[in-house]
mmCIF file of C-alpha atoms in Angstrom:
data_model
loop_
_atom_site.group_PDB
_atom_site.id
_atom_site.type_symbol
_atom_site.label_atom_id
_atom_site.label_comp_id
_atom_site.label_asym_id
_atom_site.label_seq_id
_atom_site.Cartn_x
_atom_site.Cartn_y
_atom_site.Cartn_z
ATOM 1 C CA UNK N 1 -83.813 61.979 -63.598
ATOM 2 C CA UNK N 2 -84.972 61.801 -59.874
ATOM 3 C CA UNK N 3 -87.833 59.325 -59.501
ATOM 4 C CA UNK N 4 -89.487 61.527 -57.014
ATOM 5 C CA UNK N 5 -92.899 63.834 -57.534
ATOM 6 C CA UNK N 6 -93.277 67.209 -56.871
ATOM 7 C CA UNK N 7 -95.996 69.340 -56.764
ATOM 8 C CA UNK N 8 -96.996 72.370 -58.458
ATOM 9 C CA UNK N 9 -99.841 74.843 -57.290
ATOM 10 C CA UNK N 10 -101.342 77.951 -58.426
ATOM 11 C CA UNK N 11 -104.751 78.203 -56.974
ATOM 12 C CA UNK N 12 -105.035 82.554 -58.390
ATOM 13 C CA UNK N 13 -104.764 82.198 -62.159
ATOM 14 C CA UNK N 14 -107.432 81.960 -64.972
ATOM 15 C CA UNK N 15 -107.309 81.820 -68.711
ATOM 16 C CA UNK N 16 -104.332 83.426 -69.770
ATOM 17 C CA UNK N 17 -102.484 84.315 -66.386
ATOM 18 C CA UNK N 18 -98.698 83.841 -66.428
ATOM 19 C CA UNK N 19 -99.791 80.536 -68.689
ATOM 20 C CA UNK N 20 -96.531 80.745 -70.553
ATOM 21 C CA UNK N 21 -94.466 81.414 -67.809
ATOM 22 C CA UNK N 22 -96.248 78.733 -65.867
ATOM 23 C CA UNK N 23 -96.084 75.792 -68.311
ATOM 24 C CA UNK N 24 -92.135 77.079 -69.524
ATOM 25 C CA UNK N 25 -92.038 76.395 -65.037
ATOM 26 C CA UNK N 26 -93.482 73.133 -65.454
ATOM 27 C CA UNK N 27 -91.126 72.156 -68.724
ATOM 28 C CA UNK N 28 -88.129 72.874 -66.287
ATOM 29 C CA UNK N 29 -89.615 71.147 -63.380
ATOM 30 C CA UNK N 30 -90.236 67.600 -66.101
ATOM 31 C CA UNK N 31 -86.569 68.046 -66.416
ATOM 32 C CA UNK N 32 -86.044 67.075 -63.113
ATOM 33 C CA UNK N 33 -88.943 65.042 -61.916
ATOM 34 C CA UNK N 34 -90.702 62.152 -63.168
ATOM 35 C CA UNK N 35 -94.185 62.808 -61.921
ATOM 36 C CA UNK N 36 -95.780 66.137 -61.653
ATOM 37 C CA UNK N 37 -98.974 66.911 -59.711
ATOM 38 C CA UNK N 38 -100.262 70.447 -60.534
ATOM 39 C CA UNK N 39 -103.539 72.157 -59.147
ATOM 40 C CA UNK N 40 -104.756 74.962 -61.001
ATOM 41 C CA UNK N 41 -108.077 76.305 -62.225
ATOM 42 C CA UNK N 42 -109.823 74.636 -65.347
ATOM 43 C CA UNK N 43 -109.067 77.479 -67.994
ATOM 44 C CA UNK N 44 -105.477 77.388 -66.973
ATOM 45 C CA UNK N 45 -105.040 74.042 -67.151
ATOM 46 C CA UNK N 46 -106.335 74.207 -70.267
ATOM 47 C CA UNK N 47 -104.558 76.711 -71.688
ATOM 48 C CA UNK N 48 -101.525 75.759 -70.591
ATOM 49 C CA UNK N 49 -101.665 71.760 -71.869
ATOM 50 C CA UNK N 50 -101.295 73.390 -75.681
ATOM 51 C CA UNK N 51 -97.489 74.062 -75.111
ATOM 52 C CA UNK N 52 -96.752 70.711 -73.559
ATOM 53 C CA UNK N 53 -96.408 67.671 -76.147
ATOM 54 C CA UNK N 54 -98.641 64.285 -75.180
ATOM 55 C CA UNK N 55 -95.730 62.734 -73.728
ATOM 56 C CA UNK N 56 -95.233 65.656 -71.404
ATOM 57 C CA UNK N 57 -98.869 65.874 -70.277
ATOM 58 C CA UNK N 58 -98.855 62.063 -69.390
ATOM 59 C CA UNK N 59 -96.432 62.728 -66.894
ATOM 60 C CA UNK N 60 -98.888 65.512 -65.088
ATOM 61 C CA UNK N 61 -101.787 64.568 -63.289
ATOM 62 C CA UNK N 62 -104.252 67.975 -63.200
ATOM 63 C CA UNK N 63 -105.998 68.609 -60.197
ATOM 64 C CA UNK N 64 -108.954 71.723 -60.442
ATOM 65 C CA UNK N 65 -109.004 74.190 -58.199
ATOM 66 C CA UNK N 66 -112.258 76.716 -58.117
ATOM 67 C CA UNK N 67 -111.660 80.344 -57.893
ATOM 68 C CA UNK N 68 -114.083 83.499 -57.067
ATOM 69 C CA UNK N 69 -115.464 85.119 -60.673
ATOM 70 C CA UNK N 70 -117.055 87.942 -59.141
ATOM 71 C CA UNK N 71 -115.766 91.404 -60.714
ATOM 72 C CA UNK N 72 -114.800 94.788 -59.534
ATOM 73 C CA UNK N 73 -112.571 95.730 -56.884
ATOM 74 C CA UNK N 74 -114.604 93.694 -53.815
ATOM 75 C CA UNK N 75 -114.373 90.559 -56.573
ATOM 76 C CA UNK N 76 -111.039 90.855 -56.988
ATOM 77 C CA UNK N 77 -110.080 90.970 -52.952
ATOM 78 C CA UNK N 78 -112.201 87.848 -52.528
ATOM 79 C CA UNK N 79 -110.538 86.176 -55.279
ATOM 80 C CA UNK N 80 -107.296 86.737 -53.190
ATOM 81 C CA UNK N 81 -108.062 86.065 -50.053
ATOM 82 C CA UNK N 82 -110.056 82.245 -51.342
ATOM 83 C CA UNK N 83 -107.297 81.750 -53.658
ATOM 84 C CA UNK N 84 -105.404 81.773 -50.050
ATOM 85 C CA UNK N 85 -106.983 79.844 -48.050
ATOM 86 C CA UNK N 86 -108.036 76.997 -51.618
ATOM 87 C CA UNK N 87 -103.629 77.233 -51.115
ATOM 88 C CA UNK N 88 -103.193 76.342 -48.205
ATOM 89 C CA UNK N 89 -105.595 73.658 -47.906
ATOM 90 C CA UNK N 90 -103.861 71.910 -51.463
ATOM 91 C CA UNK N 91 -100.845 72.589 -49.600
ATOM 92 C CA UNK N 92 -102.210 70.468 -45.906
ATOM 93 C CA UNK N 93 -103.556 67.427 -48.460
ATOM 94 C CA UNK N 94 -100.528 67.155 -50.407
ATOM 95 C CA UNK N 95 -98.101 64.239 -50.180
ATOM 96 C CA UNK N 96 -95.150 65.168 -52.389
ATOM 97 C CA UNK N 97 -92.015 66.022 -50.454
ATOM 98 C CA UNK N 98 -91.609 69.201 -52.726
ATOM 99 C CA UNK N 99 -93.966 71.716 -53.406
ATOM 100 C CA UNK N 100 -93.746 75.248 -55.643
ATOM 101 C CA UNK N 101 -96.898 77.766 -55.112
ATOM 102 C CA UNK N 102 -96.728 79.502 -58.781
ATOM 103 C CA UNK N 103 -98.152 82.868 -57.631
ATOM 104 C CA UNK N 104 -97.079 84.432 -54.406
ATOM 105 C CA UNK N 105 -100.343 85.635 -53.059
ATOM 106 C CA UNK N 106 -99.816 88.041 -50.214
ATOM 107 C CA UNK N 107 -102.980 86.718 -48.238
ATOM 108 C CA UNK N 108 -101.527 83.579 -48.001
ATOM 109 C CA UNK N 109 -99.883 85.398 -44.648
ATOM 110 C CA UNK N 110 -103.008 85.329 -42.901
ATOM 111 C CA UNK N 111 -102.890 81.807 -42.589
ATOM 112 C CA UNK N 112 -99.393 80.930 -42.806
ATOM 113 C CA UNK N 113 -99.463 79.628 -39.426
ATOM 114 C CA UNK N 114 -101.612 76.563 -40.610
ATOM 115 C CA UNK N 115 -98.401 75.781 -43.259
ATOM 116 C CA UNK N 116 -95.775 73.325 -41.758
ATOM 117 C CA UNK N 117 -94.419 71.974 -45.030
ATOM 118 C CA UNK N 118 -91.381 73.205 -46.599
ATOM 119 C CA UNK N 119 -93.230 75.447 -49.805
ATOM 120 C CA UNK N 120 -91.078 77.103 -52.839
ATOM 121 C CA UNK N 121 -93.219 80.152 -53.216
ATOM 122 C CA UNK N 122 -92.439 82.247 -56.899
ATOM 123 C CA UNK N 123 -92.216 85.416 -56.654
ATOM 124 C CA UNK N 124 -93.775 88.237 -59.726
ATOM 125 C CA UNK N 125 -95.420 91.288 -59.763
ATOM 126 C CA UNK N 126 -96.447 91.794 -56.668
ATOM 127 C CA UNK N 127 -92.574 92.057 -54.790
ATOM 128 C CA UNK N 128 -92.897 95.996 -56.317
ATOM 129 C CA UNK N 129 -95.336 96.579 -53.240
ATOM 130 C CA UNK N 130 -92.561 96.559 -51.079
ATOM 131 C CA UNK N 131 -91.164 99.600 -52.527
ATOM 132 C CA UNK N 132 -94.608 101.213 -52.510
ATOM 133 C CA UNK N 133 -95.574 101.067 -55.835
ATOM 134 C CA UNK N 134 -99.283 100.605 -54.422
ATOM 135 C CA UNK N 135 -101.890 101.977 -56.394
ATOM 136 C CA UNK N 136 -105.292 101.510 -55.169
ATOM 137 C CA UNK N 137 -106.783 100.115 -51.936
ATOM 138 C CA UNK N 138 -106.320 96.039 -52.678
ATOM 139 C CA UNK N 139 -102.722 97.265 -53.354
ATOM 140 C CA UNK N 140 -102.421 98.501 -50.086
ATOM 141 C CA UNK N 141 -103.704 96.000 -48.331
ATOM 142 C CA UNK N 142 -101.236 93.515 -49.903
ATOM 143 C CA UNK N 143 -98.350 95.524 -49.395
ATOM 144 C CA UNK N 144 -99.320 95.797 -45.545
ATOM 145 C CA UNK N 145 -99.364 92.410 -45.738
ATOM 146 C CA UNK N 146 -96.174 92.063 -47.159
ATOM 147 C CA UNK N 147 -94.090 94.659 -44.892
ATOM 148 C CA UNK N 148 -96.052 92.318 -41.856
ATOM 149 C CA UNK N 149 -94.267 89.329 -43.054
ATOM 150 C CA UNK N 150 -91.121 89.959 -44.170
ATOM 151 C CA UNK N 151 -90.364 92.218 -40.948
ATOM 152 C CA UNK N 152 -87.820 90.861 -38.621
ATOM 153 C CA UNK N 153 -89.153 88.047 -36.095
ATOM 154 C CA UNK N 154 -92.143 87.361 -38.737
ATOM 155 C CA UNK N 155 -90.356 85.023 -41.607
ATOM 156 C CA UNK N 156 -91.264 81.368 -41.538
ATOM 157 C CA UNK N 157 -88.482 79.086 -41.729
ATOM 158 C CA UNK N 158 -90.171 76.879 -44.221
ATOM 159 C CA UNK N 159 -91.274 78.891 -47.001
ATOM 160 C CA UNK N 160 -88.816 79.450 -49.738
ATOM 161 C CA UNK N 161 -89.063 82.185 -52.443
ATOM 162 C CA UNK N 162 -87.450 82.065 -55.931
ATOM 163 C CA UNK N 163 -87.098 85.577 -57.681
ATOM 164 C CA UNK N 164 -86.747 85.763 -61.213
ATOM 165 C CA UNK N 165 -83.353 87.162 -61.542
ATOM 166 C CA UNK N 166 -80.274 87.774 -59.763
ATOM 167 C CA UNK N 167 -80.595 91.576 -60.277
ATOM 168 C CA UNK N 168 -84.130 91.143 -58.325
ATOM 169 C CA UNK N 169 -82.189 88.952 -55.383
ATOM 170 C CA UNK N 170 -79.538 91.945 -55.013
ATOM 171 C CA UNK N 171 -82.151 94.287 -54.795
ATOM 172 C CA UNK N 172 -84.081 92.669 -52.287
ATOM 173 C CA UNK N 173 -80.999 92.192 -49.907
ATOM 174 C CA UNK N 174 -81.243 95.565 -49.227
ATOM 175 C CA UNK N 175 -84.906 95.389 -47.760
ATOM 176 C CA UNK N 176 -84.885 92.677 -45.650
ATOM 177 C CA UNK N 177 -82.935 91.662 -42.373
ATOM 178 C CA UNK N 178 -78.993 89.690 -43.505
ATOM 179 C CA UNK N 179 -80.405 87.364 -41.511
ATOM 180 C CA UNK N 180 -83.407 86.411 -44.361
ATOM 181 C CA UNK N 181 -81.092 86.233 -46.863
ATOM 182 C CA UNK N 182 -81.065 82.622 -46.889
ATOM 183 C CA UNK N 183 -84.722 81.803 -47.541
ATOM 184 C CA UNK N 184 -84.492 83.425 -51.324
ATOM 185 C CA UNK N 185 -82.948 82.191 -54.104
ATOM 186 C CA UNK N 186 -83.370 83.439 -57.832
ATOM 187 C CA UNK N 187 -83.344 81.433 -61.255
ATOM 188 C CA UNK N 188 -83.575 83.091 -64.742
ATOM 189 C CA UNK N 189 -87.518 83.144 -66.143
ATOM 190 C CA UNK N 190 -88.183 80.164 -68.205
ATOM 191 C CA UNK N 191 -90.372 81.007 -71.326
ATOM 192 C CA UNK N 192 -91.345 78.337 -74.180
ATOM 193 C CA UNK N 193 -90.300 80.786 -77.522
ATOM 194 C CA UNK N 194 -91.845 80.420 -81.002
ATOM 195 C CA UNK N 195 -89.703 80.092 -84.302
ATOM 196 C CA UNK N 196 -87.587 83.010 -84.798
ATOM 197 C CA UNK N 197 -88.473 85.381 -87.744
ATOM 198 C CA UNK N 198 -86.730 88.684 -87.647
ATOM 199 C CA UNK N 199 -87.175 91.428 -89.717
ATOM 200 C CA UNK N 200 -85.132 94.765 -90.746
ATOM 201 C CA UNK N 201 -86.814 97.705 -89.346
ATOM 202 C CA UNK N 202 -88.463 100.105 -92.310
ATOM 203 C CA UNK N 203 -86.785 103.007 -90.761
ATOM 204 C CA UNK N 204 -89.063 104.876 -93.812
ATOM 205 C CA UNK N 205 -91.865 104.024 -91.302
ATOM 206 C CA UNK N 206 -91.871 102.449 -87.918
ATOM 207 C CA UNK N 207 -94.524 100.294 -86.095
ATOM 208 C CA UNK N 208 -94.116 100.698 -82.468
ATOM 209 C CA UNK N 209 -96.448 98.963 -80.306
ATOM 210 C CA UNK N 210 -96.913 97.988 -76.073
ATOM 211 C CA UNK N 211 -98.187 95.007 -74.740
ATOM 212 C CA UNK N 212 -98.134 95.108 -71.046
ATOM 213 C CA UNK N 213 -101.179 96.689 -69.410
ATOM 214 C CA UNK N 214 -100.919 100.537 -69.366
ATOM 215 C CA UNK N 215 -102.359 102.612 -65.988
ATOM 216 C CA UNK N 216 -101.525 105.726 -64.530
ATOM 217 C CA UNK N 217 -98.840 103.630 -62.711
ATOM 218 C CA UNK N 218 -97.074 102.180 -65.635
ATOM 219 C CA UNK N 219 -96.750 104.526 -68.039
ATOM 220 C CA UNK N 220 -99.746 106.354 -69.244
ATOM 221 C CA UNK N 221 -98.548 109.690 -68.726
ATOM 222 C CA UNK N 222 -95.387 109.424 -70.753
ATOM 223 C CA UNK N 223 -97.768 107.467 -73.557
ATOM 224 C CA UNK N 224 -99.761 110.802 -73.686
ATOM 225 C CA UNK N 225 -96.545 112.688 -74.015
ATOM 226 C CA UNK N 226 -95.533 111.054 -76.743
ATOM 227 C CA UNK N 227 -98.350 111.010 -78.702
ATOM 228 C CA UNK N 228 -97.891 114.969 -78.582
ATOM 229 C CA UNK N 229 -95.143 115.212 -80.083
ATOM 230 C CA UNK N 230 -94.086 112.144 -82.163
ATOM 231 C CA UNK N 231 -93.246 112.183 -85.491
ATOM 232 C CA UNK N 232 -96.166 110.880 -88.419
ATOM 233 C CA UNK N 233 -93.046 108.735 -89.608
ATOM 234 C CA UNK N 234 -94.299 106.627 -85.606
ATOM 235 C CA UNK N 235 -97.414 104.872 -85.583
ATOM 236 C CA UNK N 236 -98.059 103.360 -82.077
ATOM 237 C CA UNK N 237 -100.067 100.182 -81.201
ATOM 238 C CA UNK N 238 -101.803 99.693 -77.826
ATOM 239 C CA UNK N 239 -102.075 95.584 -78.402
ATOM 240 C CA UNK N 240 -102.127 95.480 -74.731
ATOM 241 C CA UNK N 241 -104.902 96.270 -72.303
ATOM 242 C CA UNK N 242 -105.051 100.122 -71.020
ATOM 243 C CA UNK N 243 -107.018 101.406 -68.286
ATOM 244 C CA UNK N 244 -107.967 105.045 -69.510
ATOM 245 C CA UNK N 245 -111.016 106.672 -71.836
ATOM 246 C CA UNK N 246 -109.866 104.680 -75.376
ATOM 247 C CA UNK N 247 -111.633 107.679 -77.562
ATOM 248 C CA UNK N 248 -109.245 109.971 -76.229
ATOM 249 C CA UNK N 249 -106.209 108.260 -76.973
ATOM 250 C CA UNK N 250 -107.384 107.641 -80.118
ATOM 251 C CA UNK N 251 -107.947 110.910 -81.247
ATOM 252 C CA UNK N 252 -104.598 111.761 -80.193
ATOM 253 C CA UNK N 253 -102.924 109.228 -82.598
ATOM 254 C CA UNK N 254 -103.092 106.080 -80.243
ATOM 255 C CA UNK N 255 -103.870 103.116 -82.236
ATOM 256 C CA UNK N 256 -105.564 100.307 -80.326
ATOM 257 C CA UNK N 257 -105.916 97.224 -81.300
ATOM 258 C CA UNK N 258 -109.935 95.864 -81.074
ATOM 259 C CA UNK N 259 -110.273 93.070 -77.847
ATOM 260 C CA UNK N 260 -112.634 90.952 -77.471
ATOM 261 C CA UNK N 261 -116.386 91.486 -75.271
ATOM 262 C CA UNK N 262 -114.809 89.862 -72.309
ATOM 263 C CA UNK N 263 -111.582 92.311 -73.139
ATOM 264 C CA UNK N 264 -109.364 89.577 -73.578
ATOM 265 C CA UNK N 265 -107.190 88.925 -77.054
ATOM 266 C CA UNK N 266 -106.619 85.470 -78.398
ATOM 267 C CA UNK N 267 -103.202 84.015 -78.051
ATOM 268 C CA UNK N 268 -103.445 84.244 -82.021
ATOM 269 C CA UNK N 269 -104.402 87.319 -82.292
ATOM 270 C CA UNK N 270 -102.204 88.862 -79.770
ATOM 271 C CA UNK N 271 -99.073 87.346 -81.309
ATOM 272 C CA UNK N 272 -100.265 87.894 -84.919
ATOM 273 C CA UNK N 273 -100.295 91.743 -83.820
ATOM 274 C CA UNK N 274 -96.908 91.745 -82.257
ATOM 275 C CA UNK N 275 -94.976 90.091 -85.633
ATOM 276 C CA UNK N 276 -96.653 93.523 -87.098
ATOM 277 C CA UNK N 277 -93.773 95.767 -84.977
ATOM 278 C CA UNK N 278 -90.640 97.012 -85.219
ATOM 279 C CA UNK N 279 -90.243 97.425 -81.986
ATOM 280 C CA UNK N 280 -91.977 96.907 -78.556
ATOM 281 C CA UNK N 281 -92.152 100.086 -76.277
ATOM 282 C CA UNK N 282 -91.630 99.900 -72.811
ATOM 283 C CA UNK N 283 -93.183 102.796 -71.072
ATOM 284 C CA UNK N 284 -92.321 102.095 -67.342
ATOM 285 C CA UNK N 285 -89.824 104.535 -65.295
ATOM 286 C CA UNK N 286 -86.321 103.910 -64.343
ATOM 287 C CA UNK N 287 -87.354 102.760 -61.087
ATOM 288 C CA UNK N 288 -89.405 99.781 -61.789
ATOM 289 C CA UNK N 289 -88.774 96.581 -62.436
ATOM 290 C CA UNK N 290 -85.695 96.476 -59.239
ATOM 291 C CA UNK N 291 -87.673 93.194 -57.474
ATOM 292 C CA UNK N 292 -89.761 91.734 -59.909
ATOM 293 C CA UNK N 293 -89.516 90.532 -63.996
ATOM 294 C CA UNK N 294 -90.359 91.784 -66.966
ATOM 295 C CA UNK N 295 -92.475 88.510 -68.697
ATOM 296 C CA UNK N 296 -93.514 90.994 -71.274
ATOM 297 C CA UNK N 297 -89.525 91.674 -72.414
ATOM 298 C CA UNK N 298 -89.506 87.452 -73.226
ATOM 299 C CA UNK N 299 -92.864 88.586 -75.475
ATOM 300 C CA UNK N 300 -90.318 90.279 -77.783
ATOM 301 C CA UNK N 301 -87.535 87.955 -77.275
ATOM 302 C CA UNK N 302 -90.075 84.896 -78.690
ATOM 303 C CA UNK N 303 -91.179 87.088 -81.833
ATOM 304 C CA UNK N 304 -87.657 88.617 -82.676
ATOM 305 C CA UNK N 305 -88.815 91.656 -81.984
ATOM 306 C CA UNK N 306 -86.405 94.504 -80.641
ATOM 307 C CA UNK N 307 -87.183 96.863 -77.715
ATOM 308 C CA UNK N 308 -87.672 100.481 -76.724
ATOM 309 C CA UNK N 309 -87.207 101.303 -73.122
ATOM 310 C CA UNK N 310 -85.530 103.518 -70.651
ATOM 311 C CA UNK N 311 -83.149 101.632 -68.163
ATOM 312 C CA UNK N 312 -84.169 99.843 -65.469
ATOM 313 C CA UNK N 313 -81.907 97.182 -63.073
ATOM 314 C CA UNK N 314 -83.950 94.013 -64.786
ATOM 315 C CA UNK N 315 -83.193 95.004 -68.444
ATOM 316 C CA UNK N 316 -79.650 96.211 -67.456
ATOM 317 C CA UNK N 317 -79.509 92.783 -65.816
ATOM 318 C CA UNK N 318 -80.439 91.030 -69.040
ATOM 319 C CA UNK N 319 -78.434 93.291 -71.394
ATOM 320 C CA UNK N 320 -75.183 92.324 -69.009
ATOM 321 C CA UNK N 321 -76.369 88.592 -69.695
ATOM 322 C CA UNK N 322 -77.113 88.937 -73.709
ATOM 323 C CA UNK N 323 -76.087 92.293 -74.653
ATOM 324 C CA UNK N 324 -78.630 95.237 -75.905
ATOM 325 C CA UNK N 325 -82.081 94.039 -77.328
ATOM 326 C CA UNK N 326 -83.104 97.327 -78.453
ATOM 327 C CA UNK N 327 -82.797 100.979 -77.651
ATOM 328 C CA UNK N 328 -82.484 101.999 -74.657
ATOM 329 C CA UNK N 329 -82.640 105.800 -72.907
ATOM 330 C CA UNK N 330 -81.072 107.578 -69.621
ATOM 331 C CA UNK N 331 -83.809 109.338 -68.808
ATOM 332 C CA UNK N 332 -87.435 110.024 -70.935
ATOM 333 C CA UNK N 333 -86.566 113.255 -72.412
ATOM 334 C CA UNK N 334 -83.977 111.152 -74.498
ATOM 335 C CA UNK N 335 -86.793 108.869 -75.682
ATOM 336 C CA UNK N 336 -88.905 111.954 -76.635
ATOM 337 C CA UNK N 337 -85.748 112.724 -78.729
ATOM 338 C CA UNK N 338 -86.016 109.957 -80.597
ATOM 339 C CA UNK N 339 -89.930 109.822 -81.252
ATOM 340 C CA UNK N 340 -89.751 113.776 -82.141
ATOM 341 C CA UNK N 341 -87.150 112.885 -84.683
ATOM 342 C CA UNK N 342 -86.110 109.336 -85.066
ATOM 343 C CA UNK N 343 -82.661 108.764 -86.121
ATOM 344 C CA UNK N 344 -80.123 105.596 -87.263
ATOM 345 C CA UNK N 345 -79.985 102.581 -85.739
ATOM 346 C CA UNK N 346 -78.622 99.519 -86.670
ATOM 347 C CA UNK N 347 -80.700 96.312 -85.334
ATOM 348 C CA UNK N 348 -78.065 93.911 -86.324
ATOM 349 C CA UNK N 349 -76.772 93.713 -82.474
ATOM 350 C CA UNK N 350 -80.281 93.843 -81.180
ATOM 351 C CA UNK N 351 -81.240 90.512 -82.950
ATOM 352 C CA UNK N 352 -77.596 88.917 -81.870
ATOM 353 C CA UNK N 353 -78.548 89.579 -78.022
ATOM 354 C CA UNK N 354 -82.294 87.989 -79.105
ATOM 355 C CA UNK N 355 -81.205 85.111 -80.556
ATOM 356 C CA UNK N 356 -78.800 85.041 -76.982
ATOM 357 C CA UNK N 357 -81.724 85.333 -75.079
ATOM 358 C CA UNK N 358 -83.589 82.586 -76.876
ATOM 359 C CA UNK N 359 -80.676 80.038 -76.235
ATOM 360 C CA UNK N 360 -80.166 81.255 -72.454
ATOM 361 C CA UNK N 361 -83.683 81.361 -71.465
ATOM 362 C CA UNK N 362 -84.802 78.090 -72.523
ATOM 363 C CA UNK N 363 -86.616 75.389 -69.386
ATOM 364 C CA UNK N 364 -83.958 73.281 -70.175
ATOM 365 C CA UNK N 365 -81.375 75.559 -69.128
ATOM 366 C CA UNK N 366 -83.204 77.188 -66.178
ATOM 367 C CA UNK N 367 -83.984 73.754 -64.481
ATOM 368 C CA UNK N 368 -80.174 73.084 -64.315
ATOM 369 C CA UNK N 369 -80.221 76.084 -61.396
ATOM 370 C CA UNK N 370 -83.980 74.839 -60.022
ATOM 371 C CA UNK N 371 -82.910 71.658 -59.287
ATOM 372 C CA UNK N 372 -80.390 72.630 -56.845
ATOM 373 C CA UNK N 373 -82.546 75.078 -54.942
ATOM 374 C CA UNK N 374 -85.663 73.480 -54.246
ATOM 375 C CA UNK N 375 -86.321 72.325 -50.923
#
């Protein structure tokens, strides 16, 4: 083990954001380095200390950030754009010779002139804005933001983005100047999984249920088609969070799972709902997922829980890696086929490719490939 520091930063997430993803980061990164500095705000800290053992924690020193609380759409875009500039000034103070900024945070480009350390900047959701998948006026400021930097003549030589899968770095070589191609590299995404307990699928009855967050952008239309015409033998569970009029859905067979008053579901709860499932349904289009992750996929991986989804480069990706975790359709009118009139399947495979996932995905592994490409 190096006897080096590095330091972590993700000055954007509360509570529950990316907290598995981030502390399965920080696992990989303990692999590798003794000492481990890591800013973040107070509820993610402390959400994220209950997957790390006391011997792992003693080897982080926490550092709070603060972060803007205000709601709505103005709350949000001042969230972002502090979040930015709390980054960069974390990033000016710090004295490790590494540094990885957990969220890339498209404001950050405002004042990237100010950064003249070499950052590691991990990429997520937000690389889908370069293909326009921009709903809503904060999303297109970010992705204007976005096409400003990576544009030829505006890269900075010293930031460094990982992607989160080699599909996602293929796809991206395509968008940017050859030139570029140097400043990203990809690793797998590192998740911390819980103890495997598979079950057989009552194909009397099946319990299908989605837990990403459902909008008119990811998948609400084809939920609503579905809910016309799927057979009573289906029940499906929103356990997710869903931005459409709940009573509706409801009536038309949708069963949602109860939140809490600050809409949030307890780690507990949330996982407690997903053992409940036969399978988790992925409701997002063909063309999604070609330059970011799926964290939600790993959701099912963790619980032994198959998938339903139409293919997309990232889960092609993973099946060429593991094999098939679930069933997967062409096109949606196939996977209105099968919710019209489900038919045999054998889940043996699936939970082969699972249990490959669960050995291949591990911080352990992952930090193998990290090591070698941070700068």
């Amino acid at each position: 083990m190096e006897e080096n520091k590095i330091t972590l930063i993700d000055t954007f997430g509360e509570n529950s954001f990316h907290e598995i993803f981030n502390a399965a980061f920080l696992l990989s990164v303990l692999n590798i380095y003794q000492t481990v500095i890591y800013f973040g705000t107070k509820s993610s800290i402390e959400n994220q200390k209950k997957f790390l053992t006391e011997e792992q924690r003693a080897k982080v020193h926490y550092e709070y950030v603060k972060c803007v609380r205000k709601k709505g759409n103005v709350g949000l875009l001042c969230k972002y754009v502090w979040a930015a500039i709390s980054l960069v000034s974390v990033i000016k103070k710090s004295k490790s010779s590494k540094i990885v900024v957990l969220n890339h945070n498209p404001f950050m480009y405002l004042f990237a002139r100010l950064i003249v350390k070499d950052v590691n900047i991990i990429c997520h959701g937000e690389m889908e804005l370069i293909n326009g998948n921009d709903d809503g006026k904060l999303a297109k400021i970010m992705t204007w933001l976005l096409h400003l930097h990576f544009r030829k003549n505006n890269m900075h030589g010293n930031f460094h983005y990982i992607v989160l899968g080699d599909s996602i770095l293929k796809n991206l070589s395509s968008k940017l100047e050859s030139e570029y191609s140097s400043y990203f590299s990809s690793i797998d995404h590192p998740y911390i999984f819980n103890d495997l307990q598979t079950k057989s699928a009552n194909k009397a009855r099946l319990s299908v249920g989605i837990v990403g967050i459902t909008t008119p952008t990811k998948g609400l239309s084809m939920l609503k088609e579905l809910l016309k015409i799927k057979a009573d033998s289906i029940d499906i569970y929103h356990i997710g969070k869903i931005s459409d009029n709940d009573s509706q859905l409801k009536n038309a067979g949708l069963k949602i799972i109860k939140r809490d008053s600050n809409n949030e579901l307890s780690r507990d709860k949330y996982e407690a709902w997903i053992k409940k499932m036969n399978f988790i349904l992925f409701l997002y289009p063909t063309d999604n997922y070609k330059l970011t992750a799926s964290g939600a996929v790993f959701e099912s991986f963790s619980m032994g829980i198959p998938v339903i989804a139409l293919h997309n480069d990232y889960f092609d990706y993973l099946s060429s890696k593991i094999g098939d975790f679930g069933l997967f359709f062409d096109n949606f009118e196939q996977m209105k086929s099968f919710f019209a009139a489900p038919y045999e399947f054998d889940t043996e495979g699936m939970f082969l490719s699972i249990k490959k996932a669960r050995n291949l995905f591990t911080s352990e592994n992952v930090s193998k490939k990290l090591k070698i490409i941070i700068k």
